[in-house]
Coordinates of C-alpha atoms in Angstrom, one line a residue:
Chain A
M142 CA 120.0 76.0 71.4
E143 CA 116.5 76.4 72.8
I144 CA 115.9 78.2 76.0
D145 CA 113.7 76.5 78.5
R146 CA 111.4 79.0 80.2
T147 CA 109.7 77.9 83.4
D148 CA 106.2 78.7 82.1
G149 CA 106.8 76.9 78.8
R150 CA 106.8 80.0 76.6
S151 CA 109.0 80.4 73.5
P152 CA 111.6 83.1 73.7
N153 CA 109.5 85.5 71.5
Q154 CA 106.2 84.9 73.2
L155 CA 104.6 87.5 75.3
R156 CA 102.5 86.8 78.4
P157 CA 98.7 87.1 78.0
L158 CA 97.8 90.8 77.7
A159 CA 94.7 92.3 79.3
C160 CA 93.7 96.0 79.2
S161 CA 90.6 97.8 80.5
R162 CA 89.8 101.5 80.1
G163 CA 87.7 103.8 82.3
I164 CA 87.8 101.6 85.4
L165 CA 88.0 104.6 87.8
H166 CA 85.0 106.9 87.9
R167 CA 86.5 110.1 89.5
S168 CA 89.5 110.4 87.3
H169 CA 89.4 112.0 83.9
G170 CA 91.0 108.9 82.3
S171 CA 92.1 105.5 83.7
A172 CA 93.4 102.2 82.5
S173 CA 94.5 98.9 83.9
W174 CA 97.2 96.9 82.0
S175 CA 98.4 93.5 82.8
Q176 CA 101.0 91.3 81.3
G177 CA 100.7 87.9 82.9
D178 CA 100.7 88.5 86.6
T179 CA 102.2 92.0 86.5
R180 CA 99.4 94.5 86.8
V181 CA 99.5 98.3 86.9
I182 CA 96.6 100.8 87.1
A183 CA 97.1 104.3 85.7
A184 CA 94.9 107.3 86.3
V185 CA 95.1 110.7 84.6
Y186 CA 93.8 114.0 86.0
G187 CA 94.0 117.0 83.8
P188 CA 94.6 119.3 82.3
K189 CA 94.5 121.4 85.4
A190 CA 95.3 125.1 85.6
G191 CA 98.8 126.3 86.3
T192 CA 102.2 124.8 86.0
K193 CA 104.8 124.0 88.7
K194 CA 107.4 126.5 89.7
N195 CA 110.4 125.8 87.4
E196 CA 108.4 124.6 84.4
N197 CA 107.9 126.5 81.2
P198 CA 104.5 128.2 81.2
E199 CA 104.3 128.3 77.4
R200 CA 103.8 124.6 77.3
A201 CA 101.7 121.9 79.1
C202 CA 103.4 120.3 82.0
L203 CA 103.2 116.6 83.0
E204 CA 103.5 115.3 86.5
V205 CA 103.9 111.6 87.3
I206 CA 103.3 110.0 90.7
W207 CA 104.4 106.4 91.2
K208 CA 102.9 104.5 94.0
P209 CA 104.6 101.2 94.9
K210 CA 102.6 98.2 96.1
T211 CA 104.0 98.3 99.6
G212 CA 106.3 100.5 101.5
Q213 CA 107.2 104.2 101.1
S214 CA 108.3 105.9 97.9
G215 CA 112.1 105.9 97.7
K216 CA 114.8 106.5 95.1
E217 CA 113.6 103.7 92.8
E218 CA 110.1 105.3 92.6
K219 CA 111.6 108.7 91.9
E220 CA 113.6 107.2 89.1
Y221 CA 110.6 105.6 87.6
E222 CA 108.7 108.9 87.8
T223 CA 111.4 110.7 86.0
I224 CA 111.7 108.1 83.2
L225 CA 107.9 107.9 82.8
K226 CA 107.6 111.7 82.8
R227 CA 110.2 112.2 80.0
T228 CA 108.8 109.3 78.0
L229 CA 105.2 110.6 78.1
Q230 CA 106.4 114.2 77.4
S231 CA 107.8 113.0 74.1
I232 CA 104.5 111.6 73.0
C233 CA 102.2 114.4 74.2
I234 CA 101.6 117.5 72.1
L235 CA 102.6 120.0 74.7
T236 CA 101.8 123.2 72.8
I237 CA 98.1 122.6 72.7
N238 CA 97.2 123.5 76.3
P239 CA 99.9 125.8 77.6
N240 CA 100.1 126.6 81.3
T241 CA 98.3 123.5 82.4
T242 CA 99.4 120.5 84.4
T243 CA 98.3 116.9 83.7
S244 CA 98.9 114.4 86.5
I245 CA 99.4 110.7 85.8
I246 CA 99.3 108.5 88.8
I247 CA 100.6 104.9 88.6
Q248 CA 99.6 102.3 91.1
V249 CA 101.5 99.0 91.1
V250 CA 99.1 96.2 91.8
H251 CA 101.5 93.3 91.3
D252 CA 105.0 93.2 90.2
D253 CA 106.0 90.0 88.4
G254 CA 108.7 91.3 86.1
S255 CA 108.6 93.9 83.3
L256 CA 107.1 96.5 85.6
L257 CA 108.2 99.7 83.8
P258 CA 107.0 98.6 80.4
C259 CA 103.6 97.7 81.9
A260 CA 103.4 101.1 83.4
V261 CA 104.3 102.9 80.2
N262 CA 101.6 101.0 78.3
A263 CA 99.0 101.6 81.0
A264 CA 99.8 105.3 81.1
C265 CA 99.4 105.6 77.4
V266 CA 96.0 104.0 77.4
A267 CA 94.9 106.2 80.3
L268 CA 96.0 109.3 78.4
V269 CA 93.9 108.2 75.4
D270 CA 91.0 107.6 77.8
A271 CA 91.3 111.1 79.2
G272 CA 91.5 112.7 75.8
I273 CA 94.9 114.2 76.2
P274 CA 96.3 115.1 72.7
L275 CA 99.1 112.7 71.7
K276 CA 101.4 112.7 68.7
H277 CA 101.5 108.9 68.6
L278 CA 101.2 106.1 71.1
A279 CA 104.1 104.4 72.9
V280 CA 104.5 100.7 73.2
S281 CA 106.9 99.2 75.7
I282 CA 108.6 95.9 76.1
C283 CA 111.3 94.2 78.2
C284 CA 114.0 92.2 76.5
C285 CA 116.3 90.0 78.5
L286 CA 119.6 88.6 77.6
A287 CA 120.5 85.1 78.6
T288 CA 124.2 84.0 79.2
C289 CA 124.2 82.0 75.9
G290 CA 123.3 85.2 74.0
H291 CA 119.7 84.5 73.3
V292 CA 117.2 87.3 73.6
I293 CA 114.0 86.6 75.6
L294 CA 111.0 88.9 75.6
D295 CA 108.7 89.8 78.5
P296 CA 110.4 88.0 81.4
T297 CA 108.9 87.2 84.8
K298 CA 110.5 88.4 87.9
L299 CA 112.4 85.2 88.4
E300 CA 113.7 85.3 84.9
E301 CA 114.8 89.0 85.3
E302 CA 116.8 88.2 88.4
K303 CA 118.5 85.1 86.8
M304 CA 119.4 86.7 83.5
K305 CA 122.7 88.4 82.7
A306 CA 121.1 91.6 81.6
F307 CA 117.8 93.1 80.6
A308 CA 116.6 96.2 78.9
Y309 CA 113.3 98.2 79.1
L310 CA 112.6 99.6 75.7
V311 CA 109.9 102.0 74.5
F312 CA 109.1 102.4 70.8
P313 CA 106.6 104.6 69.0
N314 CA 103.4 102.9 67.9
S315 CA 103.7 101.2 64.5
I316 CA 101.9 103.0 61.8
N317 CA 98.8 101.6 60.0
S318 CA 99.0 103.6 56.8
I319 CA 96.1 104.0 54.4
L320 CA 98.4 105.7 51.8
P321 CA 99.8 103.5 49.1
E322 CA 103.3 102.1 49.6
G323 CA 106.1 104.4 48.5
S324 CA 104.5 107.8 49.3
S325 CA 105.8 109.8 52.2
H326 CA 107.7 106.6 53.2
T327 CA 110.8 108.2 54.6
K328 CA 109.2 110.1 57.4
S329 CA 107.1 107.2 58.6
K330 CA 110.1 104.9 58.4
Q331 CA 112.1 107.2 60.6
L332 CA 109.3 107.3 63.1
E333 CA 109.1 103.5 63.2
D334 CA 112.8 102.9 63.6
G335 CA 113.2 105.4 66.4
L336 CA 113.7 104.5 70.1
V337 CA 111.9 106.6 72.7
T338 CA 113.4 105.2 75.9
S339 CA 115.9 102.6 76.9
V340 CA 116.9 101.6 80.4
T341 CA 119.3 98.7 80.8
H342 CA 120.5 96.7 83.8
G343 CA 123.5 94.4 83.7
G344 CA 126.4 94.4 81.2
M345 CA 126.0 93.1 77.6
S346 CA 128.0 93.5 74.5
V347 CA 127.1 96.2 72.0
E348 CA 125.9 93.6 69.3
D349 CA 123.7 91.9 71.9
Y350 CA 122.1 95.3 72.7
F351 CA 121.3 95.8 69.0
H352 CA 119.8 92.3 68.8
C353 CA 117.5 93.3 71.8
L354 CA 116.5 96.4 69.9
D355 CA 115.6 94.5 66.8
R356 CA 113.6 91.8 68.6
G357 CA 111.9 94.4 70.7
R358 CA 110.9 96.5 67.7
A359 CA 109.5 93.4 66.0
A360 CA 107.4 92.6 69.0
T361 CA 105.9 96.1 69.1
A362 CA 103.9 95.3 66.0
R363 CA 101.9 92.8 68.1
L364 CA 101.5 95.2 71.0
S365 CA 100.4 97.9 68.7
D366 CA 97.7 95.7 67.2
F367 CA 96.5 94.8 70.6
L368 CA 96.4 98.5 71.6
R369 CA 94.6 99.5 68.5
K370 CA 91.9 96.8 68.9
N371 CA 91.5 97.7 72.6
L372 CA 91.1 101.4 71.9
Q373 CA 88.3 101.0 69.4
P374 CA 85.2 103.0 70.6
Q375 CA 83.3 101.0 73.2
V376 CA 79.9 99.5 72.3
L377 CA 77.0 102.0 72.1
G378 CA 74.6 102.1 75.1
E379 CA 77.3 102.3 77.7
G380 CA 77.1 106.1 77.8
S381 CA 79.9 108.5 77.3
K382 CA 81.9 110.2 80.0
A383 CA 80.8 113.7 79.0
G384 CA 77.1 112.7 79.2
Chain B
M42 CA 110.6 145.1 72.4
G43 CA 109.8 145.1 68.7
L44 CA 107.4 143.2 66.5
P45 CA 108.2 139.5 65.7
N46 CA 109.4 140.2 62.2
E47 CA 111.8 142.9 63.6
S48 CA 113.3 140.5 66.1
G49 CA 115.9 139.4 63.5
D50 CA 117.2 143.0 63.3
L51 CA 117.0 143.3 67.0
L52 CA 119.1 140.2 67.4
S53 CA 121.9 141.6 65.2
K54 CA 122.0 144.9 66.9
M55 CA 121.9 143.4 70.4
D56 CA 124.8 142.6 72.6
S57 CA 125.7 138.9 72.4
D58 CA 125.2 138.4 76.2
A59 CA 121.7 139.9 75.9
S60 CA 120.7 137.8 73.0
R61 CA 122.0 134.7 74.8
R62 CA 119.5 135.4 77.6
L63 CA 116.6 136.6 75.6
F64 CA 116.6 134.3 72.7
P65 CA 118.7 131.3 73.9
L66 CA 117.5 128.8 71.3
R67 CA 118.3 131.1 68.4
F68 CA 121.7 132.1 69.9
Y69 CA 122.5 128.4 70.3
E70 CA 121.3 127.3 66.9
S71 CA 123.3 130.0 65.1
H72 CA 126.4 128.6 66.8
L73 CA 125.5 125.0 65.8
S74 CA 125.1 126.0 62.2
N75 CA 128.7 127.2 62.3
S76 CA 129.7 123.8 63.7
T77 CA 130.8 125.1 67.0
R78 CA 129.3 125.3 70.5
P79 CA 128.9 128.5 72.6
D80 CA 131.9 127.7 74.7
G81 CA 134.1 127.4 71.6
R82 CA 134.3 123.7 71.5
P83 CA 134.0 121.9 68.2
L84 CA 130.7 120.1 67.8
K85 CA 131.6 116.6 68.8
S86 CA 134.2 117.3 71.5
A87 CA 133.6 116.8 75.2
R88 CA 135.1 119.0 77.9
E89 CA 138.5 118.2 79.5
A90 CA 138.3 116.0 82.6
F91 CA 140.6 116.2 85.6
V92 CA 140.8 113.7 88.4
G93 CA 142.8 113.7 91.7
P94 CA 142.8 112.3 95.2
G95 CA 140.1 114.0 97.2
D96 CA 142.2 114.6 100.3
V97 CA 139.3 113.8 102.7
A98 CA 141.3 112.7 105.8
S99 CA 138.5 110.9 107.5
A100 CA 137.5 108.8 104.5
D101 CA 139.1 105.5 103.5
G102 CA 139.2 106.6 99.9
S103 CA 138.3 109.8 98.2
A104 CA 138.6 111.5 94.8
M105 CA 137.7 114.8 93.2
T106 CA 136.9 115.1 89.5
K107 CA 136.2 118.1 87.3
I108 CA 134.6 117.9 83.9
G109 CA 134.7 121.5 82.6
S110 CA 133.2 123.3 85.6
T111 CA 131.2 120.4 87.0
T112 CA 133.0 119.3 90.2
M113 CA 132.3 116.2 92.2
L114 CA 133.8 115.0 95.4
A115 CA 133.5 111.3 96.2
A116 CA 134.3 109.7 99.6
I117 CA 134.2 106.1 100.8
K118 CA 133.9 105.0 104.4
M119 CA 133.9 101.3 105.3
E120 CA 132.3 99.8 108.3
I121 CA 131.9 96.2 109.6
M122 CA 128.4 94.8 109.6
T123 CA 126.7 91.4 109.9
P124 CA 125.8 90.1 106.4
S125 CA 122.2 89.2 105.7
A126 CA 121.0 85.6 106.2
D127 CA 120.3 85.0 102.5
K128 CA 123.7 86.3 101.4
P129 CA 126.2 85.4 104.1
D130 CA 129.2 85.6 101.9
E131 CA 128.6 89.1 100.5
G132 CA 129.2 92.6 101.7
S133 CA 127.2 95.5 100.4
I134 CA 127.5 99.0 98.9
A135 CA 125.4 102.0 99.6
V136 CA 125.6 104.9 97.1
E137 CA 124.2 108.4 97.8
F138 CA 124.5 111.4 95.6
Y139 CA 124.0 114.8 97.2
M140 CA 123.4 118.2 95.6
P141 CA 124.0 120.8 98.3
P142 CA 122.8 124.3 97.6
I143 CA 126.4 125.3 96.8
C144 CA 126.2 123.5 93.5
S145 CA 123.5 125.4 91.6
P146 CA 121.2 128.5 92.0
L147 CA 118.3 126.2 91.4
V148 CA 118.8 124.1 94.6
R149 CA 117.8 125.7 97.9
P150 CA 117.6 124.1 101.4
G151 CA 113.8 123.8 101.2
R152 CA 113.8 122.9 97.5
P153 CA 116.0 119.8 97.0
A154 CA 117.0 118.9 93.5
E155 CA 114.7 116.4 91.9
I156 CA 117.5 114.8 89.9
A157 CA 119.6 113.8 93.0
P158 CA 117.8 110.6 94.0
V159 CA 117.5 109.6 90.4
I160 CA 121.3 109.9 89.9
S161 CA 121.9 108.0 93.2
K162 CA 119.9 105.1 91.9
Q163 CA 121.4 105.3 88.4
L164 CA 124.9 105.3 90.0
Y165 CA 124.1 102.3 92.2
D166 CA 122.7 100.3 89.2
T167 CA 125.7 101.1 87.0
I168 CA 128.2 100.2 89.7
M169 CA 126.4 96.9 90.3
S170 CA 125.9 96.2 86.5
S171 CA 129.5 96.9 85.6
G172 CA 130.8 94.1 87.9
M173 CA 133.5 96.6 89.1
I174 CA 133.3 95.3 92.7
D175 CA 132.8 91.7 93.6
L176 CA 130.6 91.7 96.7
K177 CA 132.1 88.4 97.8
E178 CA 135.4 90.1 98.2
L179 CA 133.9 92.3 100.8
S180 CA 133.2 89.4 103.1
L181 CA 135.5 89.0 106.1
T182 CA 134.0 86.0 108.0
S183 CA 131.3 84.1 106.3
G184 CA 128.0 84.7 108.0
K185 CA 129.5 86.9 110.8
A186 CA 131.3 89.9 109.4
A187 CA 131.5 91.7 106.1
W188 CA 132.3 95.2 104.8
M189 CA 129.6 97.8 104.3
V190 CA 130.9 100.4 101.9
Y191 CA 129.3 103.8 102.0
L192 CA 130.0 105.8 98.9
D193 CA 128.9 109.5 99.1
I194 CA 129.3 111.8 96.2
Y195 CA 128.9 115.5 96.7
C196 CA 128.2 117.8 93.8
L197 CA 130.1 121.0 94.3
D198 CA 129.4 122.7 91.0
A199 CA 126.6 121.6 88.7
D200 CA 127.4 122.5 85.1
G201 CA 125.9 119.7 83.1
A202 CA 126.9 116.0 82.7
L203 CA 126.4 115.3 86.4
F204 CA 126.2 111.6 86.0
D205 CA 129.4 111.4 84.0
A206 CA 131.4 113.3 86.6
A207 CA 129.8 111.4 89.5
L208 CA 130.6 108.0 87.9
Y209 CA 134.2 109.1 87.2
S210 CA 134.7 110.2 90.8
A211 CA 133.2 106.9 92.1
A212 CA 135.6 104.9 89.9
A213 CA 138.5 107.0 91.0
A214 CA 137.5 106.8 94.7
F215 CA 137.4 103.0 94.5
S216 CA 140.8 103.0 92.8
F217 CA 142.3 105.1 95.6
L218 CA 140.6 103.2 98.3
Q219 CA 142.7 101.8 101.2
I220 CA 140.8 99.2 103.2
P221 CA 141.1 99.9 106.9
V222 CA 143.1 97.5 109.0
V223 CA 141.0 95.1 111.1
S224 CA 141.9 93.2 114.2
L225 CA 140.3 90.4 116.2
S226 CA 139.6 91.4 119.8
E227 CA 139.5 89.0 122.8
E228 CA 135.8 88.5 122.5
G229 CA 136.2 87.3 118.9
R230 CA 134.8 90.5 117.3
L231 CA 136.4 92.2 114.4
T232 CA 137.2 95.9 115.0
I233 CA 138.8 98.5 112.8
I234 CA 142.1 99.8 114.2
P235 CA 142.5 103.6 113.6
E236 CA 145.7 104.6 111.7
E237 CA 147.7 106.1 114.5
G238 CA 151.1 104.5 113.8
N239 CA 151.4 103.2 117.4
G240 CA 154.3 100.7 117.3
D241 CA 153.2 98.5 120.2
K242 CA 150.1 97.0 118.4
S243 CA 151.2 93.5 117.7
D244 CA 151.0 92.4 114.1
K245 CA 149.5 89.0 114.7
D246 CA 146.2 90.5 115.8
V247 CA 145.7 92.1 112.4
V248 CA 143.4 90.1 110.2
N249 CA 143.8 91.7 106.8
K250 CA 147.3 93.0 106.8
G251 CA 148.1 92.0 103.2
K252 CA 144.8 92.9 101.6
R253 CA 144.4 96.7 101.6
K254 CA 143.2 97.2 98.1
L255 CA 140.0 96.1 96.3
T256 CA 140.5 94.1 93.1
I257 CA 138.7 96.2 90.5
S258 CA 138.0 94.0 87.4
S259 CA 136.9 96.7 85.0
L260 CA 136.1 100.4 85.5
P261 CA 133.0 101.9 83.9
F262 CA 133.2 105.2 82.1
S263 CA 130.3 107.2 80.7
L264 CA 129.4 109.9 78.3
T265 CA 126.1 111.8 78.1
C266 CA 125.1 113.1 74.7
G267 CA 122.3 115.6 74.0
L268 CA 120.2 115.1 70.9
H269 CA 118.9 118.2 69.3
K270 CA 117.3 118.0 65.9
N271 CA 119.9 116.2 63.9
Y272 CA 122.9 117.0 66.0
I273 CA 124.5 114.8 68.6
L274 CA 126.2 117.0 71.2
P275 CA 128.4 115.2 73.7
D276 CA 128.9 116.5 77.2
P277 CA 126.3 119.3 77.4
T278 CA 126.8 122.2 79.9
S279 CA 123.9 123.1 82.1
E280 CA 122.9 125.9 79.7
E281 CA 122.7 123.4 76.8
E282 CA 120.8 121.0 79.0
T283 CA 118.0 123.5 79.5
L284 CA 117.7 123.9 75.7
M285 CA 117.9 120.2 74.8
E286 CA 115.4 117.8 76.2
T287 CA 116.7 114.5 74.9
F288 CA 119.8 112.8 76.4
V289 CA 121.5 109.5 75.9
T290 CA 124.0 108.2 78.5
V291 CA 126.2 105.4 77.3
V292 CA 128.3 103.6 79.9
L293 CA 131.1 101.3 78.7
N294 CA 133.6 99.3 80.7
S295 CA 137.3 98.9 80.0
S296 CA 136.6 95.6 78.1
G297 CA 134.3 97.4 75.7
H298 CA 131.1 95.9 77.1
L299 CA 128.0 98.0 77.2
V300 CA 127.2 98.5 80.9
S301 CA 124.2 100.7 80.4
L302 CA 122.4 102.6 77.7
Y303 CA 120.1 105.1 79.4
K304 CA 117.7 107.2 77.3
P305 CA 114.9 108.4 79.5
G306 CA 112.4 109.6 76.8
G307 CA 112.7 112.9 75.2
P308 CA 111.1 114.4 72.0
V309 CA 113.9 113.3 69.7
L310 CA 113.7 109.6 68.8
A311 CA 117.0 107.7 68.6
Q312 CA 117.7 105.9 65.3
T313 CA 120.1 103.0 65.3
S314 CA 122.7 105.1 63.6
T315 CA 122.5 107.7 66.3
I316 CA 123.0 105.1 69.0
Q317 CA 126.0 103.7 67.2
D318 CA 127.5 107.3 67.0
C319 CA 126.9 107.8 70.7
I320 CA 128.7 104.5 71.5
A321 CA 131.6 105.4 69.2
L322 CA 131.9 108.8 71.0
T323 CA 131.9 107.1 74.4
R324 CA 134.7 104.7 73.3
Q325 CA 136.9 107.7 72.4
R326 CA 136.1 109.4 75.6
M327 CA 136.8 106.3 77.6
T328 CA 140.4 106.2 76.4
D329 CA 141.0 109.8 77.6
L330 CA 139.3 109.2 80.9
Q331 CA 141.2 106.0 81.5
K332 CA 144.6 107.6 80.7
S333 CA 144.0 110.5 83.2
L334 CA 142.9 108.1 85.9
D335 CA 145.9 105.8 85.4
E336 CA 148.2 108.8 85.7
A337 CA 146.5 109.9 88.9
I338 CA 146.8 106.4 90.4
T339 CA 150.6 106.2 89.6
E340 CA 151.1 109.7 91.0
M341 CA 149.4 108.6 94.2
K342 CA 151.4 105.5 94.5
M343 CA 154.6 107.5 94.3
D344 CA 153.6 109.7 97.2

């Protein structure tokens, strides 16, 4: 049974992706990520000296500030900040710059569904732009479950509200290995099958959740390729940031 | 204090309390390698949970739960409000989670806990996702009057697994809830009659005499597991929470549906097998929690 989506996409099709790096001049790293009409700008400042009061001074500390498009920051923004902070902490190498704080500021430009995944992707690119040491990248996707049991990727806001349930999933970047197949396979397989973050809304059965995980994981290959292409060094002649 | 290669000897000579504070990770991992946890529990067992009516006289429904030392007090107050124009047949629920300074030495009046608004939002999302309460049932007169339910949960002692204890107390409070009696005044407005047992109030004014309990379709129950290296440790205490950085919270409802799977990042990646183990542990936990809650409900009915 085929699902009819209002914008004519197939269930597995993502909205057009657009990403630009280095768009803000004062910040150490910045990125804008858009999926269809949802657009988020991320800026990274850091590492700065000192950590906050209750944080471990033997490791680098991350701080996330989430700014909504309109209105004041409330509980929803605090929740997004906590989720994003923990997600990014798992990809950063925190032992390299101990006793420092890196601030990541997320500004929502437009919310048309799949907001948290968009923000995770934008923050990741901004961290690369700032030169913060990372273990691997994180790619994020939203999977929606329709009442008939079909899984739909990258919903718009209307689709998110109509659907039975949806899940925001973050996976590690898929690996492009230069080693021949078979060597050191187990470690990289473990990395690829892992789940960094999962936030779900609405009830679904356990099997449906695992379907969402599988579809989401399969889609991250496309997102990883897009990221990789986008993060290639920019054309010579534009001048580097350090210059 | 001794050179690094002597710290092993230092550890064996040291008092267990001192080593717990100075080398917490090592202390903890030595327990884990013996398949036990510092408080003596076997590796995969959660702490015992208690639930009872909260005895808050001014509230319409209240409950107190304890999971190990973590104590939560939930109270529900209901008020009449005008429903919004785009949803004239629905009432609404407002959930707030408070962490007063009594609960933990890390919370002070000028330094509110960062986790409190996050847990409030998480609780609200879980209650709405689980379909426990049908908002249409909270409507009194379409377009004119509906119930506004204020659920407040106070943490009295924070010793890990805050979300689990809070959700359990919310489920219990809704189960113990008695909807206040409502009457129609001369101007046609609905007002709540206080429970004073005055015999001369005529029964025919009362609008909802027969309907004093909410129909709860299925209660959500949760279990938070910490992931540390290859271990899955259900129901961490606050000491364990400072050592582990990765947590998975699984919420299931009584029909076995997955209401929420919440894993907010963390250095340990969750494989599919890990997620399946967490879900299985939650199912086991759910049967125990449900049994205790049912016993508490029957006890309350007998009073």
